[in-house]
Amino acid sequence: MTLCAMVPLFKEIYAFRDLLWILVARNLKIRYKRSVLGFLWTFLNPVFMIIIYSIFLKILKSFDPSDPIFLQKLVTGIIVWQFLSMCTGDALHAVLGNANLVKKTSFPRIILPLSTVLANMVNFLFVLPILVIFLVVTHAFTISDVSILPLIIITQFALCLGLSLILSGMNLFFRDTEHLMGAVMLAWFFLSPIIYDFARIPERFQRLAMLNPMCGIVTGYRAAFLGTDLMAPRLVGLSLLVSWLVLVLGVVLFQRWQVNFGDKL
Amino acid sequence: MSEPATIIDVRDVSKCFRLRQQRGESTIKAMAVDILRGRTKTRDFWALRDVTFAVRQGETVGIIGSNGAGKSTLLSLISRTTNPTSGTIETTGKVSSLLELGAGFHPDLTGRENVFLYGAIMGLSRAQMAARFDQIVEFAEMADWIDEPVKHYSSGMYVRLAFSVAVEVDPDILIIDEVLAVGDAAFQRKCIGRIKEFKRKGKTLLVVSHDLGTIHKISDQLILMEKGQIIAAGDPDAVVAEYQWLSREKSRTAESKEWGTGEVKIERARFLNEAGEETQELTRGKQLQVQIDYSTQSRIATPVFGFAVQTASGTLVYGNNSQIDGFDIPFVEGQGSVCLTFESLELLAGAYLFSFSVHSADHQTNYHRLDNALPINVTSAERYEGLCHMPVRWGVGK
């Protein structure tokens, strides 16, 4: 599929933008309507993770123990990771959970995973200021590479959308996706520099690690907020490129699969 | 005036479902089982085969047929919720469909939220939907419930709201699958009123229903489907007759039975029209002759020939025999026939089954009885209600 083939898709999505917003609002509403603490959960989950990891990492020494902003790096990493892991989790049911809509009505199916990713994006954008406040209060916030922040956010969005498209479609044809996901996400978590610094990866593996899009994304966020070294910008660029390739792959696969969604549900 | 444009064009459409012999989802477990067993056992099921038809702007087309004939599959293809295995479907304009109960409502959202969700699926903006909202709620008579989650709705409420939304989004083509049967009689009447209004606006309607009366009333054209194929299409009267004929044929083979001593045997029975031609179709009010051919092994004295007319659902319409009518048959021997004449057949439109019997005058011996042996299709220009015509005279008093 060339980029030209994407244009009608964009047009289609634009034509159904009202549906997209309704679905985004619905996703947010359904998630928070049912629980007493509502939006706080978006915030409390990473807080628990951070507390647990900060204790264990002190013992494990995965960050440089003398690093004064080790906690801030960890918090940034976990919050960034949470956006991804919530997207992939929701993606599994983006199409499956809307069987009613898919079987009974006609609209561009891509709206479904797109709406779950956008809902999580909204969540993430609400959490980001809280992260910034935390970094400011702890005197770790440094205005240096903030200019790259929009690029990093959009790139992470592309990665999340690409993965969501693949997962939401795949889960229909291959129901084990749901179970495999847990293990894959756990491995990915530890392979990404979230509870450690990218610099701690042995040099000979660093090139390979940069193929992991989360390496570039997490390193990018840290550079933007904490003024840490962007490492080799070219390598970060490479892992950002991978994110966009995942998106293209996701769109191509999803559009190919969606023809049969109605029969699979 | 030129012919209205074709708005739904279905060409050579086939739909095949691949059925797994073992029901289940595609998982590693299922794959491993398949590998261990050798080949994957799948079976192709053709829900539709080479279906071609066209609907013109402003037409109302009804689709009838027995369960599993492919009606709903066809509607879901035209609504584009599934894709055909082969063939093409072209539709012009906005299609709004009510496929079964549900219509894409989300159980956790309120009626109000679902109305806007459906509007958005139909490509209407929030403002356009807001402008129609009050009318939708009013038509559905849902004012007290609109802010409740739809999972608390009764099925009648569900379908009322779904119908109101589907009509109110102002589609060019409205597709309705069997949903009208759910509402109560009052709401059904309201729906039919709304459908007629919809037709007046020159919109196109595609309806699937088992309610022959309703679908006959509202359709300009009927399509009869059987086993994934169109077997009749066109004038509603003719297609309904064909359908009733078909279901009679089916029930006849299923229900037709015979028994008796066989001393007198009914070899054949046939219907003859005024001109003496064999027929299985008649217009109400015309003369009908029934010729019953019998054969005997020996001479049988004072046999009684009888007949009964039943509807497809088994309601007895009329029964009579030669004894009741005081027509004495002294004896029968060898081969011969008994003739029965309805000077004016007063059955109303529909399909009926004739049963025949021959027994002894004292009713002790049943020689031969043929149940539901002969079907006849009656057509009628008048729209009377019920089973048979009763001539009446109207008058006006002071």
CSV table of C-alpha atoms in Angstrom, one decimal, chain A residues 59-251:
chain,number,residue,atom,x,y,z
A,59,ILE,CA,18.3,-3.2,45.9
A,60,LEU,CA,18.9,-4.3,42.3
A,61,LYS,CA,20.9,-1.2,41.4
A,62,SER,CA,19.6,-1.3,37.8
A,63,PHE,CA,20.0,2.5,37.7
A,64,ASP,CA,23.3,4.0,38.6
A,65,PRO,CA,22.9,4.2,42.5
A,66,SER,CA,24.5,7.6,42.6
A,67,ASP,CA,22.1,9.0,40.0
A,68,PRO,CA,20.3,11.9,41.8
A,69,ILE,CA,17.3,11.7,39.4
A,70,PHE,CA,17.0,8.0,39.4
A,71,LEU,CA,13.4,8.2,40.7
A,72,GLN,CA,12.4,10.8,38.2
A,73,LYS,CA,13.7,8.7,35.3
A,74,LEU,CA,11.8,5.7,36.7
A,75,VAL,CA,8.6,7.7,37.0
A,76,THR,CA,8.9,9.1,33.5
A,77,GLY,CA,9.6,5.6,32.1
A,78,ILE,CA,6.6,4.0,33.9
A,79,ILE,CA,4.2,6.7,32.8
A,80,VAL,CA,5.3,6.4,29.2
A,81,TRP,CA,5.1,2.7,29.4
A,82,GLN,CA,1.6,2.8,30.8
A,83,PHE,CA,0.3,4.6,27.8
A,84,LEU,CA,1.5,1.8,25.6
A,85,SER,CA,0.4,-1.0,27.8
A,86,MET,CA,-3.1,0.4,28.2
A,87,CYS,CA,-3.4,0.8,24.5
A,88,THR,CA,-2.4,-2.8,23.8
A,89,GLY,CA,-4.7,-4.0,26.5
A,90,ASP,CA,-7.7,-2.1,25.1
A,91,ALA,CA,-6.8,-3.0,21.5
A,92,LEU,CA,-7.6,-6.7,22.1
A,93,HIS,CA,-11.3,-5.8,22.6
A,94,ALA,CA,-11.5,-2.8,20.3
A,95,VAL,CA,-13.2,-4.8,17.6
A,96,LEU,CA,-14.2,-7.9,19.6
A,97,GLY,CA,-16.0,-5.9,22.2
A,98,ASN,CA,-18.0,-4.0,19.6
A,99,ALA,CA,-19.3,-7.1,17.8
A,100,ASN,CA,-22.8,-5.5,17.9
A,101,LEU,CA,-21.7,-2.5,16.0
A,102,VAL,CA,-19.5,-4.4,13.5
A,103,LYS,CA,-22.2,-6.9,12.7
A,104,LYS,CA,-25.1,-4.5,12.5
A,105,THR,CA,-23.8,-1.3,11.1
A,106,SER,CA,-21.4,-0.2,8.5
A,107,PHE,CA,-18.6,2.4,9.1
A,108,PRO,CA,-14.8,2.4,8.6
A,109,ARG,CA,-13.7,-0.3,11.1
A,110,ILE,CA,-10.4,1.5,11.7
A,111,ILE,CA,-12.4,4.0,13.8
A,112,LEU,CA,-12.7,1.4,16.5
A,113,PRO,CA,-9.0,0.8,17.4
A,114,LEU,CA,-8.3,4.5,16.6
A,115,SER,CA,-10.9,5.5,19.2
A,116,THR,CA,-9.3,3.3,21.9
A,117,VAL,CA,-5.9,4.7,21.3
A,118,LEU,CA,-7.2,8.3,21.2
A,119,ALA,CA,-9.0,7.7,24.5
A,120,ASN,CA,-5.7,6.5,26.1
A,121,MET,CA,-4.0,9.4,24.5
A,122,VAL,CA,-6.4,11.8,26.2
A,123,ASN,CA,-5.7,10.0,29.5
A,124,PHE,CA,-2.0,10.3,28.9
A,125,LEU,CA,-2.2,14.0,28.1
A,126,PHE,CA,-4.0,14.5,31.5
A,127,VAL,CA,-1.3,12.5,33.3
A,128,LEU,CA,1.6,14.4,31.6
A,129,PRO,CA,1.1,17.7,33.5
A,130,ILE,CA,1.0,15.7,36.7
A,131,LEU,CA,4.4,14.2,35.8
A,132,VAL,CA,5.7,17.7,34.9
A,133,ILE,CA,4.5,19.0,38.3
A,134,PHE,CA,6.2,16.1,40.1
A,135,LEU,CA,9.4,16.8,38.2
A,136,VAL,CA,9.3,20.5,38.9
A,137,VAL,CA,8.6,20.0,42.6
A,138,THR,CA,11.5,17.6,42.9
A,139,HIS,CA,13.7,20.1,41.0
A,140,ALA,CA,14.5,17.6,38.2
A,141,PHE,CA,12.6,19.4,35.4
A,142,THR,CA,15.1,20.9,32.9
A,143,ILE,CA,14.0,22.9,29.9
A,144,SER,CA,16.4,21.7,27.3
A,145,ASP,CA,15.1,19.3,24.6
A,146,VAL,CA,11.5,20.1,25.2
A,147,SER,CA,11.2,21.0,21.5
A,148,ILE,CA,11.4,17.3,20.6
A,149,LEU,CA,8.4,16.5,22.9
A,150,PRO,CA,5.7,16.8,20.3
A,151,LEU,CA,7.6,14.6,17.9
A,152,ILE,CA,8.1,12.0,20.6
A,153,ILE,CA,4.4,12.1,21.6
A,154,ILE,CA,3.2,11.8,18.1
A,155,THR,CA,5.6,8.9,17.4
A,156,GLN,CA,4.4,7.1,20.5
A,157,PHE,CA,0.9,7.6,19.3
A,158,ALA,CA,1.8,6.1,15.9
A,159,LEU,CA,3.4,3.1,17.6
A,160,CYS,CA,0.4,2.6,19.9
A,161,LEU,CA,-2.0,2.9,17.0
A,162,GLY,CA,0.0,0.5,14.8
A,163,LEU,CA,0.1,-2.1,17.5
A,164,SER,CA,-3.5,-1.6,18.3
A,165,LEU,CA,-4.5,-2.1,14.7
A,166,ILE,CA,-2.5,-5.4,14.5
A,167,LEU,CA,-3.7,-6.7,17.9
A,168,SER,CA,-7.4,-5.8,17.4
A,169,GLY,CA,-7.5,-7.6,14.1
A,170,MET,CA,-5.3,-10.5,15.1
A,171,ASN,CA,-7.4,-11.3,18.2
A,172,LEU,CA,-10.3,-12.0,16.0
A,173,PHE,CA,-8.6,-14.6,13.8
A,174,PHE,CA,-6.3,-15.9,16.5
A,175,ARG,CA,-7.8,-15.9,20.0
A,176,ASP,CA,-4.6,-16.8,21.7
A,177,THR,CA,-3.3,-13.3,21.0
A,178,GLU,CA,-4.9,-12.3,24.3
A,179,HIS,CA,-2.9,-14.9,26.3
A,180,LEU,CA,0.4,-14.4,24.4
A,181,MET,CA,0.1,-10.7,25.0
A,182,GLY,CA,0.8,-10.9,28.7
A,183,ALA,CA,4.2,-12.7,28.2
A,184,VAL,CA,5.2,-10.5,25.3
A,185,MET,CA,4.5,-7.3,27.1
A,186,LEU,CA,6.4,-8.5,30.2
A,187,ALA,CA,9.4,-9.3,28.1
A,188,TRP,CA,9.1,-6.0,26.2
A,189,PHE,CA,8.9,-4.1,29.5
A,190,PHE,CA,12.2,-5.5,30.7
A,191,LEU,CA,13.9,-5.1,27.2
A,192,SER,CA,13.0,-1.4,27.2
A,193,PRO,CA,14.9,1.1,29.3
A,194,ILE,CA,12.2,1.8,31.8
A,195,ILE,CA,13.6,0.6,35.0
A,196,TYR,CA,17.1,1.3,33.9
A,197,ASP,CA,19.0,3.8,31.7
A,198,PHE,CA,19.7,3.1,28.1
A,199,ALA,CA,23.3,3.7,28.9
A,200,ARG,CA,23.3,0.6,31.1
A,201,ILE,CA,22.7,-1.6,28.1
A,202,PRO,CA,26.1,-3.1,27.1
A,203,GLU,CA,27.5,-1.2,24.2
A,204,ARG,CA,27.5,-4.0,21.7
A,205,PHE,CA,23.7,-4.5,22.2
A,206,GLN,CA,22.9,-0.8,22.0
A,207,ARG,CA,22.5,-0.7,18.3
A,208,LEU,CA,20.2,-3.8,18.4
A,209,ALA,CA,18.2,-2.2,21.3
A,210,MET,CA,17.6,0.9,19.3
A,211,LEU,CA,15.4,-1.2,17.0
A,212,ASN,CA,13.1,-1.4,19.9
A,213,PRO,CA,10.9,1.7,19.4
A,214,MET,CA,10.3,2.1,23.1
A,215,CYS,CA,14.1,2.7,23.6
A,216,GLY,CA,14.0,5.8,21.4
A,217,ILE,CA,10.6,7.0,22.9
A,218,VAL,CA,11.6,6.6,26.6
A,219,THR,CA,15.0,8.1,26.0
A,220,GLY,CA,13.3,10.9,24.1
A,221,TYR,CA,10.9,11.7,26.9
A,222,ARG,CA,13.7,11.7,29.5
A,223,ALA,CA,15.7,14.0,27.3
A,224,ALA,CA,12.8,16.3,26.9
A,225,PHE,CA,11.8,16.5,30.6
A,226,LEU,CA,15.0,15.8,32.5
A,227,GLY,CA,17.6,17.2,30.1
A,228,THR,CA,19.4,13.9,30.1
A,229,ASP,CA,21.6,12.9,27.2
A,230,LEU,CA,19.6,12.0,24.0
A,231,MET,CA,22.4,9.4,23.5
A,232,ALA,CA,23.1,8.9,19.8
A,233,PRO,CA,20.3,11.0,18.2
A,234,ARG,CA,20.7,8.9,15.1
A,235,LEU,CA,19.9,5.8,17.0
A,236,VAL,CA,16.9,7.4,18.6
A,237,GLY,CA,15.8,8.5,15.2
A,238,LEU,CA,16.0,4.9,14.0
A,239,SER,CA,13.8,3.6,16.8
A,240,LEU,CA,11.3,6.4,16.0
A,241,LEU,CA,11.3,5.3,12.4
A,242,VAL,CA,10.5,1.8,13.5
A,243,SER,CA,7.4,3.2,15.3
A,244,TRP,CA,6.1,4.7,12.0
A,245,LEU,CA,6.8,1.5,10.1
A,246,VAL,CA,4.7,-0.4,12.7
A,247,LEU,CA,1.9,2.1,12.0
A,248,VAL,CA,2.1,1.5,8.2
A,249,LEU,CA,2.2,-2.2,8.8
A,250,GLY,CA,-0.8,-2.0,11.1
A,251,VAL,CA,-2.9,0.0,8.7
